[in-house]
Short mmCIF file of C-alpha atoms in Angstrom, two decimals:
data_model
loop_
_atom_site.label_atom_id
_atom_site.label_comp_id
_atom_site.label_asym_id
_atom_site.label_seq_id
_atom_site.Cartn_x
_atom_site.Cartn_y
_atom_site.Cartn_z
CA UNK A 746 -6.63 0.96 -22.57
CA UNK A 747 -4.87 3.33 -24.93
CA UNK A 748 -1.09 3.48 -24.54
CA UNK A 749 -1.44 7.17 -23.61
CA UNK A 750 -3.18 6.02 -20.54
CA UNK A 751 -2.69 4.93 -17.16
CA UNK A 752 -5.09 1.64 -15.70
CA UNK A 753 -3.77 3.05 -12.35
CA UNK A 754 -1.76 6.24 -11.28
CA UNK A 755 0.16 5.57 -7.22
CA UNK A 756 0.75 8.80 -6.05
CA UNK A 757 3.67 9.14 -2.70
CA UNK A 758 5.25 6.54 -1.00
CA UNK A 759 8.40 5.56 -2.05
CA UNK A 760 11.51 5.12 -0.07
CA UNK A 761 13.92 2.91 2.08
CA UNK A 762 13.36 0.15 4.01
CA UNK A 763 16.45 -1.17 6.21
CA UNK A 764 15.55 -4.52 7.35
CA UNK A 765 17.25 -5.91 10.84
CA UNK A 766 15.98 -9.57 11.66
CA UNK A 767 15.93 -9.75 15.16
CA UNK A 768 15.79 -12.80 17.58
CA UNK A 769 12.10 -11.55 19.26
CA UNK A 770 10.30 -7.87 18.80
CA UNK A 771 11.98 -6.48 22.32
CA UNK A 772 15.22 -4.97 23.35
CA UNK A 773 17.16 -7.93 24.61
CA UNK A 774 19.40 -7.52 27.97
CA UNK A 775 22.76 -5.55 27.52
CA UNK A 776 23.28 -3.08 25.01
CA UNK A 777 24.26 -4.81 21.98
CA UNK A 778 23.25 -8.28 19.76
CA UNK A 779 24.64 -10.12 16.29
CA UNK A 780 21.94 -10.05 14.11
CA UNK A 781 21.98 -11.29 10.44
CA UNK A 782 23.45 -9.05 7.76
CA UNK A 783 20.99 -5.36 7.58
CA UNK A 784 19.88 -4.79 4.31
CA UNK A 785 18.55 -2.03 2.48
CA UNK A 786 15.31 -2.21 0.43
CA UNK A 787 13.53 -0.10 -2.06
CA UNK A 788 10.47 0.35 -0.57
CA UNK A 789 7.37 2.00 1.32
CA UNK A 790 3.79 1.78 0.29
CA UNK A 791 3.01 3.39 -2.72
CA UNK A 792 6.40 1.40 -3.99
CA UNK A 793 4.14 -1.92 -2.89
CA UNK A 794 1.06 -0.71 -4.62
CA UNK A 795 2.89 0.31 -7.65
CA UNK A 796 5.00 -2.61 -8.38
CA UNK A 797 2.44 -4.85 -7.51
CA UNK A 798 0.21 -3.13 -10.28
CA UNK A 799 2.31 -3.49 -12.89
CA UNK A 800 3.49 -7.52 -12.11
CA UNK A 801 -0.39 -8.02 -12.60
CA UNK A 802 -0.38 -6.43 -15.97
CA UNK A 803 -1.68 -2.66 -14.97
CA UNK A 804 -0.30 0.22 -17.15
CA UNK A 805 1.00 1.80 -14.02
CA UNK A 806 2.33 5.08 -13.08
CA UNK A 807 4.15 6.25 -10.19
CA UNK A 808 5.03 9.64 -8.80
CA UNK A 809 6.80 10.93 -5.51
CA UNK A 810 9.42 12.92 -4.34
CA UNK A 811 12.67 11.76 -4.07
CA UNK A 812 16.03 13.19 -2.15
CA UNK A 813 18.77 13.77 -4.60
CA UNK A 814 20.82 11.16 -2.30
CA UNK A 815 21.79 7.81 -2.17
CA UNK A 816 18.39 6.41 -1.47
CA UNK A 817 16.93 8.40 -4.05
CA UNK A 818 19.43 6.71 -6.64
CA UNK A 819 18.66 3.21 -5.50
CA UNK A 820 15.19 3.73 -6.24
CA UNK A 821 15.77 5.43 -9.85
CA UNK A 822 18.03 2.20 -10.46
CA UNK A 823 15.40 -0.26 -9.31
CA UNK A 824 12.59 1.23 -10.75
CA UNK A 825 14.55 1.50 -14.25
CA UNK A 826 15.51 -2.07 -13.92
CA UNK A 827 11.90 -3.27 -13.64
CA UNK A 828 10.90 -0.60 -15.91
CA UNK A 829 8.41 0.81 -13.95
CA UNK A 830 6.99 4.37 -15.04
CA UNK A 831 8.42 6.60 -12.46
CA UNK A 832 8.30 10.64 -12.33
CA UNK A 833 9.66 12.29 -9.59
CA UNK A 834 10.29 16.12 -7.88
CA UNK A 835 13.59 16.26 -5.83
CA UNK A 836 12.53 16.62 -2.23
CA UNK A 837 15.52 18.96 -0.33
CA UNK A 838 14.35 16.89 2.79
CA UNK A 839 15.81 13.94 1.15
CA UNK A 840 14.21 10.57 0.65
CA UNK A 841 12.49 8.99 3.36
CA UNK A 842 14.00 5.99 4.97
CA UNK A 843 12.01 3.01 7.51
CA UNK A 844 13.89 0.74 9.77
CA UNK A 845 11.80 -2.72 10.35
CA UNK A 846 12.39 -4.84 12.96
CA UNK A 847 12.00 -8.45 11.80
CA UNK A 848 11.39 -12.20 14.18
CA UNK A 849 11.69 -15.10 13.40
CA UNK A 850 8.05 -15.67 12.71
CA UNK A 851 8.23 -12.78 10.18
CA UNK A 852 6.32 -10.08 12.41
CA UNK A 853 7.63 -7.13 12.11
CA UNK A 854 7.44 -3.51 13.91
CA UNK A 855 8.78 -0.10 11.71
CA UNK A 856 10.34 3.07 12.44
CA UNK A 857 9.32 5.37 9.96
CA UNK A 858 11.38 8.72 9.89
CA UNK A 859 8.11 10.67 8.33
CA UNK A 860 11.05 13.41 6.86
CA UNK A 861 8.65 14.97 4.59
CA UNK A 862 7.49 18.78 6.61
CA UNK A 863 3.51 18.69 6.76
CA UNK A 864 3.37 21.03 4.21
CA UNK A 865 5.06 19.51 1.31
CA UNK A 866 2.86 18.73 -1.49
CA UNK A 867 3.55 17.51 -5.11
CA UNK A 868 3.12 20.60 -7.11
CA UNK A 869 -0.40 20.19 -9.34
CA UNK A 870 1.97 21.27 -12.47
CA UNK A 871 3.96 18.23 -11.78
CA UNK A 872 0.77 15.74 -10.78
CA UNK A 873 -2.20 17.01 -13.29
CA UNK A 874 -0.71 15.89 -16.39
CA UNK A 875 -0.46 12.21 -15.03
CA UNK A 876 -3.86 12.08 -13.27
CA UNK A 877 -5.35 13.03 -16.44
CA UNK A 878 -4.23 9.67 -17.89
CA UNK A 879 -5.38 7.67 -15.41
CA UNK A 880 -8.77 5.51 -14.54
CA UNK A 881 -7.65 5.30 -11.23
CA UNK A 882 -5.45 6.79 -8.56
CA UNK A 883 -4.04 5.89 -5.43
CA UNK A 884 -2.76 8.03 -2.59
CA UNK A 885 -0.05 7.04 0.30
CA UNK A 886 -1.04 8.81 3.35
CA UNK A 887 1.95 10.46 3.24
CA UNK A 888 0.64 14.16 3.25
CA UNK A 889 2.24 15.21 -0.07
CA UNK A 890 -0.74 13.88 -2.07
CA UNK A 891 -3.49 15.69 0.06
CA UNK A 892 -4.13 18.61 -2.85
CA UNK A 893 -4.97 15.95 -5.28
CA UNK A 894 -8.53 15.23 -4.07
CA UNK A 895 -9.91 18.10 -4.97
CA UNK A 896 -8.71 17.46 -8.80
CA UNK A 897 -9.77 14.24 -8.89
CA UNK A 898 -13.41 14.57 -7.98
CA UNK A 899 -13.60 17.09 -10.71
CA UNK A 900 -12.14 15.19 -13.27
CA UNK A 901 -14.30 12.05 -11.86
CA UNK A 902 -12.07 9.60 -11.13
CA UNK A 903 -12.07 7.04 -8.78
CA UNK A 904 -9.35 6.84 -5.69
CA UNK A 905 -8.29 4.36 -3.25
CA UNK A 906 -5.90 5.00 -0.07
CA UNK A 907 -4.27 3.07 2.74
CA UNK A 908 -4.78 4.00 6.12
CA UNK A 909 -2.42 1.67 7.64
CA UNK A 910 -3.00 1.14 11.63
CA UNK A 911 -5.25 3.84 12.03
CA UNK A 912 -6.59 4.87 15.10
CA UNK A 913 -10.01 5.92 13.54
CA UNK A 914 -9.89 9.03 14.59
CA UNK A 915 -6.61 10.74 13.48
CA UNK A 916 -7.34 13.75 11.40
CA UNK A 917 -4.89 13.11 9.28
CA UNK A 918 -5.54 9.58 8.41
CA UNK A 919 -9.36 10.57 8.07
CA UNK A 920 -8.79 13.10 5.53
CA UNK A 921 -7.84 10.52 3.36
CA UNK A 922 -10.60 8.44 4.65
CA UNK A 923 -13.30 10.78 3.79
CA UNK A 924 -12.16 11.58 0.20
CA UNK A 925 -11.61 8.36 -1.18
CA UNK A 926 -13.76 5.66 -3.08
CA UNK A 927 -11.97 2.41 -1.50
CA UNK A 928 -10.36 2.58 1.46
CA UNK A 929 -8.01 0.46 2.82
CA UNK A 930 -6.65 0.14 6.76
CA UNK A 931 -5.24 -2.26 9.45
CA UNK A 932 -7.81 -3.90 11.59
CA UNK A 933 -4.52 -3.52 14.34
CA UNK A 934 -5.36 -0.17 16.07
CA UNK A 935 -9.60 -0.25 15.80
CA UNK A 936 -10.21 -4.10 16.82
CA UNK A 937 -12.97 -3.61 19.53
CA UNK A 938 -14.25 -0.30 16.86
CA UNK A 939 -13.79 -2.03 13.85
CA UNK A 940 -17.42 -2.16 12.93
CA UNK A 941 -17.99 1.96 14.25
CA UNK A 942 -15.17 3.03 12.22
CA UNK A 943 -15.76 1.07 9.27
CA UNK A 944 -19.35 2.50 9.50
CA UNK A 945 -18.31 6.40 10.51
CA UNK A 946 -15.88 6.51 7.12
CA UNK A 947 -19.16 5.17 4.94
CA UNK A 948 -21.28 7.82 6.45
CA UNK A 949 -19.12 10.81 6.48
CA UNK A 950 -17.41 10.28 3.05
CA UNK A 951 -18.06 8.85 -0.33
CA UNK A 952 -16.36 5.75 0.03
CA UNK A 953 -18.18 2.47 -1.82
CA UNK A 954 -16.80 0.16 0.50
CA UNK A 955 -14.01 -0.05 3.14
CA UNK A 956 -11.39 -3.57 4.37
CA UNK A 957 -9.69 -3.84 7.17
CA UNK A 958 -6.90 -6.34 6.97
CA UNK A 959 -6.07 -8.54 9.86
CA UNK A 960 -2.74 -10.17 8.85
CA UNK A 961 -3.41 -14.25 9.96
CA UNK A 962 -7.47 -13.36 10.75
CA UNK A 963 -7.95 -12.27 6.79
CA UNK A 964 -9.78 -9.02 6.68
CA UNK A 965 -13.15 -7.59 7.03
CA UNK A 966 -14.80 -5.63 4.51
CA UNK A 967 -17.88 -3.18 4.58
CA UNK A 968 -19.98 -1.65 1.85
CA UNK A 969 -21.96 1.11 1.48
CA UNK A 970 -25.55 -0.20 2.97
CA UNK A 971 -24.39 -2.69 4.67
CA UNK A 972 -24.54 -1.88 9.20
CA UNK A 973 -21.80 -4.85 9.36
CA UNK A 974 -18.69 -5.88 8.54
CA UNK A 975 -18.23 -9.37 6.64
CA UNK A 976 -15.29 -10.99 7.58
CA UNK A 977 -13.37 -13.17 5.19
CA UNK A 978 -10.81 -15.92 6.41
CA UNK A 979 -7.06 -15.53 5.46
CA UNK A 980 -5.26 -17.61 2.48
CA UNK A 981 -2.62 -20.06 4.00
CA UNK A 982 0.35 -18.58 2.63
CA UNK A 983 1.57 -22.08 0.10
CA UNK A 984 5.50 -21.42 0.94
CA UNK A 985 7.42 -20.90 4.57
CA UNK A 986 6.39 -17.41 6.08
CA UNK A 987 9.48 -15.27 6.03
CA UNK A 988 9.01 -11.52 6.33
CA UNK A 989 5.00 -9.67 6.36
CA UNK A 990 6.63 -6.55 5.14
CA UNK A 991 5.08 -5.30 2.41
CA UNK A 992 1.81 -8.29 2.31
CA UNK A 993 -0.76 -5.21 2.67
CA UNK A 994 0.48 -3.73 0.29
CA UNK A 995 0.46 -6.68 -1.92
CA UNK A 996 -3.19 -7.42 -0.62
CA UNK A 997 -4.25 -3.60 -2.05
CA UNK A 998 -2.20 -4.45 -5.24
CA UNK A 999 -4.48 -7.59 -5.97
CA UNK A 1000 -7.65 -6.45 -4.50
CA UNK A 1001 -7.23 -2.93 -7.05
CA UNK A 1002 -6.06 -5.60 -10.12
CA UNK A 1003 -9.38 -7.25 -9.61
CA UNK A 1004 -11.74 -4.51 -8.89
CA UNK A 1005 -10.52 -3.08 -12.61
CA UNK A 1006 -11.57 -6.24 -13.98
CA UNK A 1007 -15.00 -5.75 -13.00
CA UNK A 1008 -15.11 -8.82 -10.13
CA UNK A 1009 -17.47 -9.23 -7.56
CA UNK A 1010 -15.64 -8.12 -4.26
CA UNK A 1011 -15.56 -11.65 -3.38
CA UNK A 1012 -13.01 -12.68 -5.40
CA UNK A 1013 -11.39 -9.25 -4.91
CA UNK A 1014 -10.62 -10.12 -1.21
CA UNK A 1015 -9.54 -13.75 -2.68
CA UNK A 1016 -6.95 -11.96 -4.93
CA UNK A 1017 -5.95 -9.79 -2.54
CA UNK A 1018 -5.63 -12.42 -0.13
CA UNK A 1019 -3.88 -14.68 -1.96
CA UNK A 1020 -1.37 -11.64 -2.88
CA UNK A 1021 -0.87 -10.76 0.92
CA UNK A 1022 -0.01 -14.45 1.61
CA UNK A 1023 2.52 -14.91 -1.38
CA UNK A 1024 4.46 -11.88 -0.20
CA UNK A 1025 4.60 -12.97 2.87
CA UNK A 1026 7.22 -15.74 1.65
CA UNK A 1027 10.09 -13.57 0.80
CA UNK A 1028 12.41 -11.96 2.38
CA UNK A 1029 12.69 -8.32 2.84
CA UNK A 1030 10.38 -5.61 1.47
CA UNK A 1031 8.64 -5.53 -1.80
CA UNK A 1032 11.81 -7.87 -2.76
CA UNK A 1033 9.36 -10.73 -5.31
CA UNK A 1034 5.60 -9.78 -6.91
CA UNK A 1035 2.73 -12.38 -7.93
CA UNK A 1036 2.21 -12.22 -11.31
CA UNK A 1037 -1.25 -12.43 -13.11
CA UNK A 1038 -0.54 -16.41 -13.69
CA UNK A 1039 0.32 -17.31 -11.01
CA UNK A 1040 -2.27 -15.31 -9.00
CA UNK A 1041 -4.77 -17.13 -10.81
CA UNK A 1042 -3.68 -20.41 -9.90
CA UNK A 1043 -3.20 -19.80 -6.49
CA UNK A 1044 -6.71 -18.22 -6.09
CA UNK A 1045 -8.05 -21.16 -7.99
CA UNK A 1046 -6.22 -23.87 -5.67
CA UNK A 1047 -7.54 -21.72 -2.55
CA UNK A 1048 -11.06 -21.72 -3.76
CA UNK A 1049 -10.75 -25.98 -4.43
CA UNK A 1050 -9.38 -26.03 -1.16
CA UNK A 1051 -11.98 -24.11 0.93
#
């Protein structure tokens, strides 16, 4: 791709993530417990997606707002350290923070303090330049990408999003849904649905196919056509399992690296998969990224061992 161009544009998403590692997901007896140190972590989705991009060799852009705060200057540092492309509008709402809860087993459960007002949307002076660079762009379901559709169906490009643990029927979340090409959820909230839901999103919008993730189950993925979802087995991660934070976004990452290439969806899921797994095995959020090398290898010692 030309240098003036962008393989992928990630649109929202970035922020905080303080991680607590807890003994068990549940408020223990009493009112206080040690825990290991807390640690702060740039993070959030489109920070995942974005990251992940570029380790895999994408020309990757990223755009958000940030608070003009101390969060907002960790990111700028990390993000100028890995010299990722990063633009930015400052947010007066300042930049949004998580708190994760993680166990032992590296299951987690987040607080997400959602401090962006519904309203707030990147300005389309800010965004268009950037989207008219890109092959592809993906949107965090964060609300202050929702204007952007209508821009880039008339400039035909395609779109991915994440619906996370959607509900399937959240208006907001099916927004999003409806107006991408690839869509991406949890399997968490829709498990006894999966196959309606997967189904309603190919109907009612343009999407080309839709995967739902399903952390240790692997993921099950739907195409336009098909009445059923095909599920595909998870990749045993090849190092202890320390924190899932960040593995679905790692999963998108890989499964969007692969799709550019031109490969069968097969060995998207395989990539993605094998993405999820690997991040998976460090600790924290977004905190180590597969690389296009070792990606390969992986996906070629998971393929000799299935």
């Amino acid at each position: 791709m030309a240098e003036t161009g962008y393989d992928i544009l990630v649109a929202g998403g970035a922020g905080v993530d303080t991680i607590v590692r807890v003994p068990e997901l549940r408020i223990p007896p009493g009112d206080s417990v040690f825990v290991p140190a807390v640690r702060d972590y740039v993070a959030h989705t489109g920070n995942g997606v974005a990251r992940g991009c570029r380790a895999l060799g994408m020309t990757t852009k990223f755009i958000d707002f940030l608070g003009d705060d101390a969060q907002g200057r960790q990111i700028l540092a990390a993000y100028a350290a890995d010299g990722l492309d990063f633009s930015h509008v400052v947010s007066p709402h300042g930049t949004p923070r998580g708190v994760n809860l993680v166990d032992p087993q590296g299951r987690r459960f987040s607080f997400y303090d959602g401090r962006h007002p519904a309203g707030l949307r990147l300005p389309r002076d800010f965004y268009l330049p950037y989207l008219e660079r890109a092959r592809h762009v993906h949107l965090s379901i964060t609300g202050v990408t929702r204007d952007m559709y209508e821009d880039i169906h008339r400039l035909g490009i395609t779109s991915s999003t994440d619906l996370h643990d959607w509900d399937g029927s959240d208006p907001h979340h099916r927004a999003y849904a409806l107006a991408s090409d690839y869509v991406f959820l949890s399997a968490a909230a829709v498990r006894d649905r999966l196959d309606a839901v997967l189904r309603s999103v190919l109907a009612e919008g343009r999407a080309r196919l839709v995967v739902a993730t399903d952390g240790a189950a692997g993921c099950h993925v739907m195409e336009r056509g098909d009445t059923k979802a095909r599920h595909f087995p998870a990749v045993r991660p090849e190092r202890p399992v320390i924190d899932s934070n960040g593995a679905g976004d790692a999963f998108v990452s890989a499964f969007l690296h692969a799709l550019s290439q031109g490969r069968p969806v097969e060995e998207c899921v395989l990539a993605g998969s094998v993405s999820g797994a690997f991040a998976c095995t460090s600790e924290g959020t977004h905190t180590e990224f597969i690389d296009l090398p070792r990606l390969r290898a992986a996906c070629a010692r998971a393929t000799s061992a299935g």
